[in-house]
Amino acid sequence: MHLPVTASCSGCDERWTDPATTHCRSCHQSWPTVVGFDDHLVDCPAHPVIAARAMKREGARSGAGVR
């Protein structure tokens, strides 16, 4: 049975078919699940820059108050 490649990394030759697979685009290590990936980012040997997430405003809705 042939499974099509569902994802790949543009920085290396890694390809995978399982959507649960996680891949570090900085050091190019892969994991079969997300477990351990977040912990890896803290100690990644390639020291990736992790962008800060924007704060979500409570109660603000898109288009609220616009007429």
PDB file of N, CA and C in Angstrom:
ATOM      1  N   MET A   1       0.845  -1.183   0.000  1.00  0.00           N
ATOM      2  CA  MET A   1       0.000   0.000   0.000  1.00  0.00           C
ATOM      3  C   MET A   1       0.893   1.250   0.000  1.00  0.00           C
ATOM      4  N   HIS A   2       0.659   2.154  -0.884  1.00  0.00           N
ATOM      5  CA  HIS A   2       1.437   3.383  -1.003  1.00  0.00           C
ATOM      6  C   HIS A   2       0.656   4.538  -0.371  1.00  0.00           C
ATOM      7  N   LEU A   3       1.288   5.214   0.595  1.00  0.00           N
ATOM      8  CA  LEU A   3       0.680   6.394   1.203  1.00  0.00           C
ATOM      9  C   LEU A   3       1.316   7.636   0.602  1.00  0.00           C
ATOM     10  N   PRO A   4       0.513   8.579   0.151  1.00  0.00           N
ATOM     11  CA  PRO A   4       1.084   9.803  -0.416  1.00  0.00           C
ATOM     12  C   PRO A   4       1.732  10.658   0.666  1.00  0.00           C
ATOM     13  N   VAL A   5       2.753  11.402   0.294  1.00  0.00           N
ATOM     14  CA  VAL A   5       3.400  12.320   1.219  1.00  0.00           C
ATOM     15  C   VAL A   5       2.428  13.466   1.478  1.00  0.00           C
ATOM     16  N   THR A   6       2.176  13.741   2.763  1.00  0.00           N
ATOM     17  CA  THR A   6       1.251  14.825   3.098  1.00  0.00           C
ATOM     18  C   THR A   6       1.977  16.090   3.523  1.00  0.00           C
ATOM     19  N   ALA A   7       3.257  15.954   3.877  1.00  0.00           N
ATOM     20  CA  ALA A   7       4.015  17.129   4.305  1.00  0.00           C
ATOM     21  C   ALA A   7       5.496  16.896   4.049  1.00  0.00           C
ATOM     22  N   SER A   8       6.221  17.990   3.941  1.00  0.00           N
ATOM     23  CA  SER A   8       7.664  17.909   3.773  1.00  0.00           C
ATOM     24  C   SER A   8       8.283  19.192   4.312  1.00  0.00           C
ATOM     25  N   CYS A   9       9.584  19.170   4.470  1.00  0.00           N
ATOM     26  CA  CYS A   9      10.315  20.336   4.957  1.00  0.00           C
ATOM     27  C   CYS A   9      11.108  20.919   3.787  1.00  0.00           C
ATOM     28  N   SER A  10      11.002  22.217   3.609  1.00  0.00           N
ATOM     29  CA  SER A  10      11.739  22.855   2.514  1.00  0.00           C
ATOM     30  C   SER A  10      13.222  23.020   2.845  1.00  0.00           C
ATOM     31  N   GLY A  11      13.596  22.824   4.115  1.00  0.00           N
ATOM     32  CA  GLY A  11      14.984  22.995   4.510  1.00  0.00           C
ATOM     33  C   GLY A  11      15.787  21.710   4.560  1.00  0.00           C
ATOM     34  N   CYS A  12      15.103  20.563   4.376  1.00  0.00           N
ATOM     35  CA  CYS A  12      15.792  19.274   4.388  1.00  0.00           C
ATOM     36  C   CYS A  12      15.005  18.299   3.510  1.00  0.00           C
ATOM     37  N   ASP A  13      15.425  17.073   3.463  1.00  0.00           N
ATOM     38  CA  ASP A  13      14.753  16.078   2.622  1.00  0.00           C
ATOM     39  C   ASP A  13      13.676  15.294   3.362  1.00  0.00           C
ATOM     40  N   GLU A  14      13.355  15.684   4.593  1.00  0.00           N
ATOM     41  CA  GLU A  14      12.367  14.964   5.402  1.00  0.00           C
ATOM     42  C   GLU A  14      10.962  15.079   4.794  1.00  0.00           C
ATOM     43  N   ARG A  15      10.281  13.936   4.732  1.00  0.00           N
ATOM     44  CA  ARG A  15       8.893  13.877   4.254  1.00  0.00           C
ATOM     45  C   ARG A  15       8.150  12.910   5.150  1.00  0.00           C
ATOM     46  N   TRP A  16       6.860  13.156   5.361  1.00  0.00           N
ATOM     47  CA  TRP A  16       6.081  12.266   6.212  1.00  0.00           C
ATOM     48  C   TRP A  16       4.634  12.213   5.751  1.00  0.00           C
ATOM     49  N   THR A  17       3.970  11.138   6.122  1.00  0.00           N
ATOM     50  CA  THR A  17       2.581  10.933   5.710  1.00  0.00           C
ATOM     51  C   THR A  17       1.599  11.054   6.867  1.00  0.00           C
ATOM     52  N   ASP A  18       2.063  10.851   8.087  1.00  0.00           N
ATOM     53  CA  ASP A  18       1.183  10.912   9.247  1.00  0.00           C
ATOM     54  C   ASP A  18       0.966  12.365   9.662  1.00  0.00           C
ATOM     55  N   PRO A  19      -0.274  12.849   9.695  1.00  0.00           N
ATOM     56  CA  PRO A  19      -0.524  14.241  10.060  1.00  0.00           C
ATOM     57  C   PRO A  19      -0.170  14.567  11.514  1.00  0.00           C
ATOM     58  N   ALA A  20       0.032  13.560  12.354  1.00  0.00           N
ATOM     59  CA  ALA A  20       0.403  13.795  13.750  1.00  0.00           C
ATOM     60  C   ALA A  20       1.904  14.058  13.914  1.00  0.00           C
ATOM     61  N   THR A  21       2.690  13.817  12.883  1.00  0.00           N
ATOM     62  CA  THR A  21       4.138  14.011  12.948  1.00  0.00           C
ATOM     63  C   THR A  21       4.464  15.489  13.133  1.00  0.00           C
ATOM     64  N   THR A  22       5.439  15.769  13.995  1.00  0.00           N
ATOM     65  CA  THR A  22       5.926  17.133  14.169  1.00  0.00           C
ATOM     66  C   THR A  22       7.378  17.185  13.713  1.00  0.00           C
ATOM     67  N   HIS A  23       7.795  18.336  13.213  1.00  0.00           N
ATOM     68  CA  HIS A  23       9.138  18.491  12.642  1.00  0.00           C
ATOM     69  C   HIS A  23       9.670  19.867  13.006  1.00  0.00           C
ATOM     70  N   CYS A  24      10.889  19.916  13.519  1.00  0.00           N
ATOM     71  CA  CYS A  24      11.524  21.191  13.846  1.00  0.00           C
ATOM     72  C   CYS A  24      12.211  21.719  12.586  1.00  0.00           C
ATOM     73  N   ARG A  25      11.769  22.869  12.117  1.00  0.00           N
ATOM     74  CA  ARG A  25      12.340  23.435  10.901  1.00  0.00           C
ATOM     75  C   ARG A  25      13.683  24.111  11.146  1.00  0.00           C
ATOM     76  N   SER A  26      14.129  24.140  12.403  1.00  0.00           N
ATOM     77  CA  SER A  26      15.441  24.713  12.706  1.00  0.00           C
ATOM     78  C   SER A  26      16.534  23.652  12.711  1.00  0.00           C
ATOM     79  N   CYS A  27      16.308  22.537  13.433  1.00  0.00           N
ATOM     80  CA  CYS A  27      17.347  21.506  13.521  1.00  0.00           C
ATOM     81  C   CYS A  27      16.975  20.245  12.741  1.00  0.00           C
ATOM     82  N   HIS A  28      15.760  20.195  12.222  1.00  0.00           N
ATOM     83  CA  HIS A  28      15.270  19.127  11.344  1.00  0.00           C
ATOM     84  C   HIS A  28      15.126  17.764  12.017  1.00  0.00           C
ATOM     85  N   GLN A  29      14.835  17.755  13.310  1.00  0.00           N
ATOM     86  CA  GLN A  29      14.468  16.525  14.001  1.00  0.00           C
ATOM     87  C   GLN A  29      12.957  16.347  13.868  1.00  0.00           C
ATOM     88  N   SER A  30      12.499  15.121  13.907  1.00  0.00           N
ATOM     89  CA  SER A  30      11.064  14.829  13.803  1.00  0.00           C
ATOM     90  C   SER A  30      10.607  13.943  14.953  1.00  0.00           C
ATOM     91  N   TRP A  31       9.327  14.047  15.284  1.00  0.00           N
ATOM     92  CA  TRP A  31       8.694  13.251  16.325  1.00  0.00           C
ATOM     93  C   TRP A  31       7.389  12.695  15.778  1.00  0.00           C
ATOM     94  N   PRO A  32       6.998  11.498  16.198  1.00  0.00           N
ATOM     95  CA  PRO A  32       5.758  10.902  15.699  1.00  0.00           C
ATOM     96  C   PRO A  32       4.508  11.595  16.239  1.00  0.00           C
ATOM     97  N   THR A  33       4.642  12.338  17.348  1.00  0.00           N
ATOM     98  CA  THR A  33       3.517  13.097  17.916  1.00  0.00           C
ATOM     99  C   THR A  33       4.044  14.424  18.449  1.00  0.00           C
ATOM    100  N   VAL A  34       3.142  15.271  18.888  1.00  0.00           N
ATOM    101  CA  VAL A  34       3.526  16.582  19.411  1.00  0.00           C
ATOM    102  C   VAL A  34       4.162  16.483  20.800  1.00  0.00           C
ATOM    103  N   VAL A  35       3.993  15.345  21.466  1.00  0.00           N
ATOM    104  CA  VAL A  35       4.574  15.162  22.796  1.00  0.00           C
ATOM    105  C   VAL A  35       6.097  15.306  22.705  1.00  0.00           C
ATOM    106  N   GLY A  36       6.636  16.176  23.482  1.00  0.00           N
ATOM    107  CA  GLY A  36       8.079  16.398  23.487  1.00  0.00           C
ATOM    108  C   GLY A  36       8.543  17.509  22.566  1.00  0.00           C
ATOM    109  N   PHE A  37       7.752  17.865  21.570  1.00  0.00           N
ATOM    110  CA  PHE A  37       8.177  18.897  20.626  1.00  0.00           C
ATOM    111  C   PHE A  37       8.323  20.259  21.302  1.00  0.00           C
ATOM    112  N   ASP A  38       7.338  20.656  22.118  1.00  0.00           N
ATOM    113  CA  ASP A  38       7.426  21.944  22.808  1.00  0.00           C
ATOM    114  C   ASP A  38       8.625  21.984  23.745  1.00  0.00           C
ATOM    115  N   ASP A  39       8.878  20.886  24.447  1.00  0.00           N
ATOM    116  CA  ASP A  39      10.053  20.821  25.321  1.00  0.00           C
ATOM    117  C   ASP A  39      11.335  20.937  24.503  1.00  0.00           C
ATOM    118  N   HIS A  40      11.340  20.348  23.332  1.00  0.00           N
ATOM    119  CA  HIS A  40      12.507  20.405  22.451  1.00  0.00           C
ATOM    120  C   HIS A  40      12.833  21.841  22.049  1.00  0.00           C
ATOM    121  N   LEU A  41      11.825  22.661  21.786  1.00  0.00           N
ATOM    122  CA  LEU A  41      12.064  24.033  21.324  1.00  0.00           C
ATOM    123  C   LEU A  41      12.899  24.838  22.311  1.00  0.00           C
ATOM    124  N   VAL A  42      12.726  24.576  23.597  1.00  0.00           N
ATOM    125  CA  VAL A  42      13.486  25.299  24.612  1.00  0.00           C
ATOM    126  C   VAL A  42      14.977  24.986  24.503  1.00  0.00           C
ATOM    127  N   ASP A  43      15.307  23.737  24.219  1.00  0.00           N
ATOM    128  CA  ASP A  43      16.700  23.297  24.178  1.00  0.00           C
ATOM    129  C   ASP A  43      17.198  22.965  22.773  1.00  0.00           C
ATOM    130  N   CYS A  44      16.508  23.406  21.740  1.00  0.00           N
ATOM    131  CA  CYS A  44      16.883  23.090  20.363  1.00  0.00           C
ATOM    132  C   CYS A  44      18.318  23.539  20.092  1.00  0.00           C
ATOM    133  N   PRO A  45      19.153  22.656  19.566  1.00  0.00           N
ATOM    134  CA  PRO A  45      20.543  23.035  19.289  1.00  0.00           C
ATOM    135  C   PRO A  45      20.675  24.139  18.245  1.00  0.00           C
ATOM    136  N   ALA A  46      19.662  24.361  17.438  1.00  0.00           N
ATOM    137  CA  ALA A  46      19.710  25.408  16.414  1.00  0.00           C
ATOM    138  C   ALA A  46      19.182  26.744  16.938  1.00  0.00           C
ATOM    139  N   HIS A  47      18.656  26.778  18.152  1.00  0.00           N
ATOM    140  CA  HIS A  47      18.148  27.987  18.793  1.00  0.00           C
ATOM    141  C   HIS A  47      17.186  28.777  17.900  1.00  0.00           C
ATOM    142  N   PRO A  48      16.016  28.194  17.582  1.00  0.00           N
ATOM    143  CA  PRO A  48      15.068  28.904  16.716  1.00  0.00           C
ATOM    144  C   PRO A  48      14.478  30.126  17.403  1.00  0.00           C
ATOM    145  N   VAL A  49      14.156  31.131  16.619  1.00  0.00           N
ATOM    146  CA  VAL A  49      13.476  32.319  17.128  1.00  0.00           C
ATOM    147  C   VAL A  49      11.986  31.984  17.155  1.00  0.00           C
ATOM    148  N   ILE A  50      11.391  32.093  18.327  1.00  0.00           N
ATOM    149  CA  ILE A  50       9.972  31.778  18.481  1.00  0.00           C
ATOM    150  C   ILE A  50       9.221  33.092  18.578  1.00  0.00           C
ATOM    151  N   ALA A  51       8.341  33.335  17.614  1.00  0.00           N
ATOM    152  CA  ALA A  51       7.581  34.588  17.570  1.00  0.00           C
ATOM    153  C   ALA A  51       6.578  34.635  18.713  1.00  0.00           C
ATOM    154  N   ALA A  52       6.450  35.806  19.311  1.00  0.00           N
ATOM    155  CA  ALA A  52       5.453  35.995  20.364  1.00  0.00           C
ATOM    156  C   ALA A  52       4.055  35.978  19.757  1.00  0.00           C
ATOM    157  N   ARG A  53       3.130  35.443  20.506  1.00  0.00           N
ATOM    158  CA  ARG A  53       1.743  35.403  20.030  1.00  0.00           C
ATOM    159  C   ARG A  53       1.020  36.669  20.471  1.00  0.00           C
ATOM    160  N   ALA A  54       0.131  37.151  19.616  1.00  0.00           N
ATOM    161  CA  ALA A  54      -0.663  38.331  19.943  1.00  0.00           C
ATOM    162  C   ALA A  54      -1.696  37.966  21.003  1.00  0.00           C
ATOM    163  N   MET A  55      -1.952  38.890  21.908  1.00  0.00           N
ATOM    164  CA  MET A  55      -2.950  38.664  22.943  1.00  0.00           C
ATOM    165  C   MET A  55      -4.337  38.696  22.325  1.00  0.00           C
ATOM    166  N   LYS A  56      -5.189  37.803  22.766  1.00  0.00           N
ATOM    167  CA  LYS A  56      -6.566  37.773  22.296  1.00  0.00           C
ATOM    168  C   LYS A  56      -7.395  38.672  23.196  1.00  0.00           C
ATOM    169  N   ARG A  57      -8.136  39.589  22.601  1.00  0.00           N
ATOM    170  CA  ARG A  57      -8.983  40.485  23.384  1.00  0.00           C
ATOM    171  C   ARG A  57     -10.318  39.806  23.664  1.00  0.00           C
ATOM    172  N   GLU A  58     -10.710  39.818  24.895  1.00  0.00           N
ATOM    173  CA  GLU A  58     -11.997  39.235  25.275  1.00  0.00           C
ATOM    174  C   GLU A  58     -13.107  40.212  24.919  1.00  0.00           C
ATOM    175  N   GLY A  59     -14.177  39.698  24.351  1.00  0.00           N
ATOM    176  CA  GLY A  59     -15.340  40.522  24.041  1.00  0.00           C
ATOM    177  C   GLY A  59     -15.266  41.273  22.736  1.00  0.00           C
ATOM    178  N   ALA A  60     -14.113  41.363  22.132  1.00  0.00           N
ATOM    179  CA  ALA A  60     -13.975  42.070  20.859  1.00  0.00           C
ATOM    180  C   ALA A  60     -14.343  41.119  19.726  1.00  0.00           C
ATOM    181  N   ARG A  61     -15.283  41.542  18.914  1.00  0.00           N
ATOM    182  CA  ARG A  61     -15.683  40.735  17.772  1.00  0.00           C
ATOM    183  C   ARG A  61     -15.426  41.493  16.492  1.00  0.00           C
ATOM    184  N   SER A  62     -15.131  40.776  15.459  1.00  0.00           N
ATOM    185  CA  SER A  62     -14.874  41.401  14.178  1.00  0.00           C
ATOM    186  C   SER A  62     -16.117  42.125  13.688  1.00  0.00           C
ATOM    187  N   GLY A  63     -15.984  43.398  13.371  1.00  0.00           N
ATOM    188  CA  GLY A  63     -17.086  44.172  12.831  1.00  0.00           C
ATOM    189  C   GLY A  63     -18.039  44.711  13.881  1.00  0.00           C
ATOM    190  N   ALA A  64     -17.779  44.514  15.140  1.00  0.00           N
ATOM    191  CA  ALA A  64     -18.665  44.990  16.193  1.00  0.00           C
ATOM    192  C   ALA A  64     -18.701  46.517  16.193  1.00  0.00           C
ATOM    193  N   GLY A  65     -19.892  47.074  16.198  1.00  0.00           N
ATOM    194  CA  GLY A  65     -20.052  48.516  16.252  1.00  0.00           C
ATOM    195  C   GLY A  65     -19.902  49.203  14.907  1.00  0.00           C
ATOM    196  N   VAL A  66     -19.681  48.470  13.848  1.00  0.00           N
ATOM    197  CA  VAL A  66     -19.531  49.053  12.520  1.00  0.00           C
ATOM    198  C   VAL A  66     -20.857  48.979  11.801  1.00  0.00           C
ATOM    199  N   ARG A  67     -21.281  50.091  11.277  1.00  0.00           N
ATOM    200  CA  ARG A  67     -22.569  50.097  10.534  1.00  0.00           C
ATOM    201  C   ARG A  67     -22.360  50.638   9.159  1.00  0.00           C
TER     202      ARG A  67
END
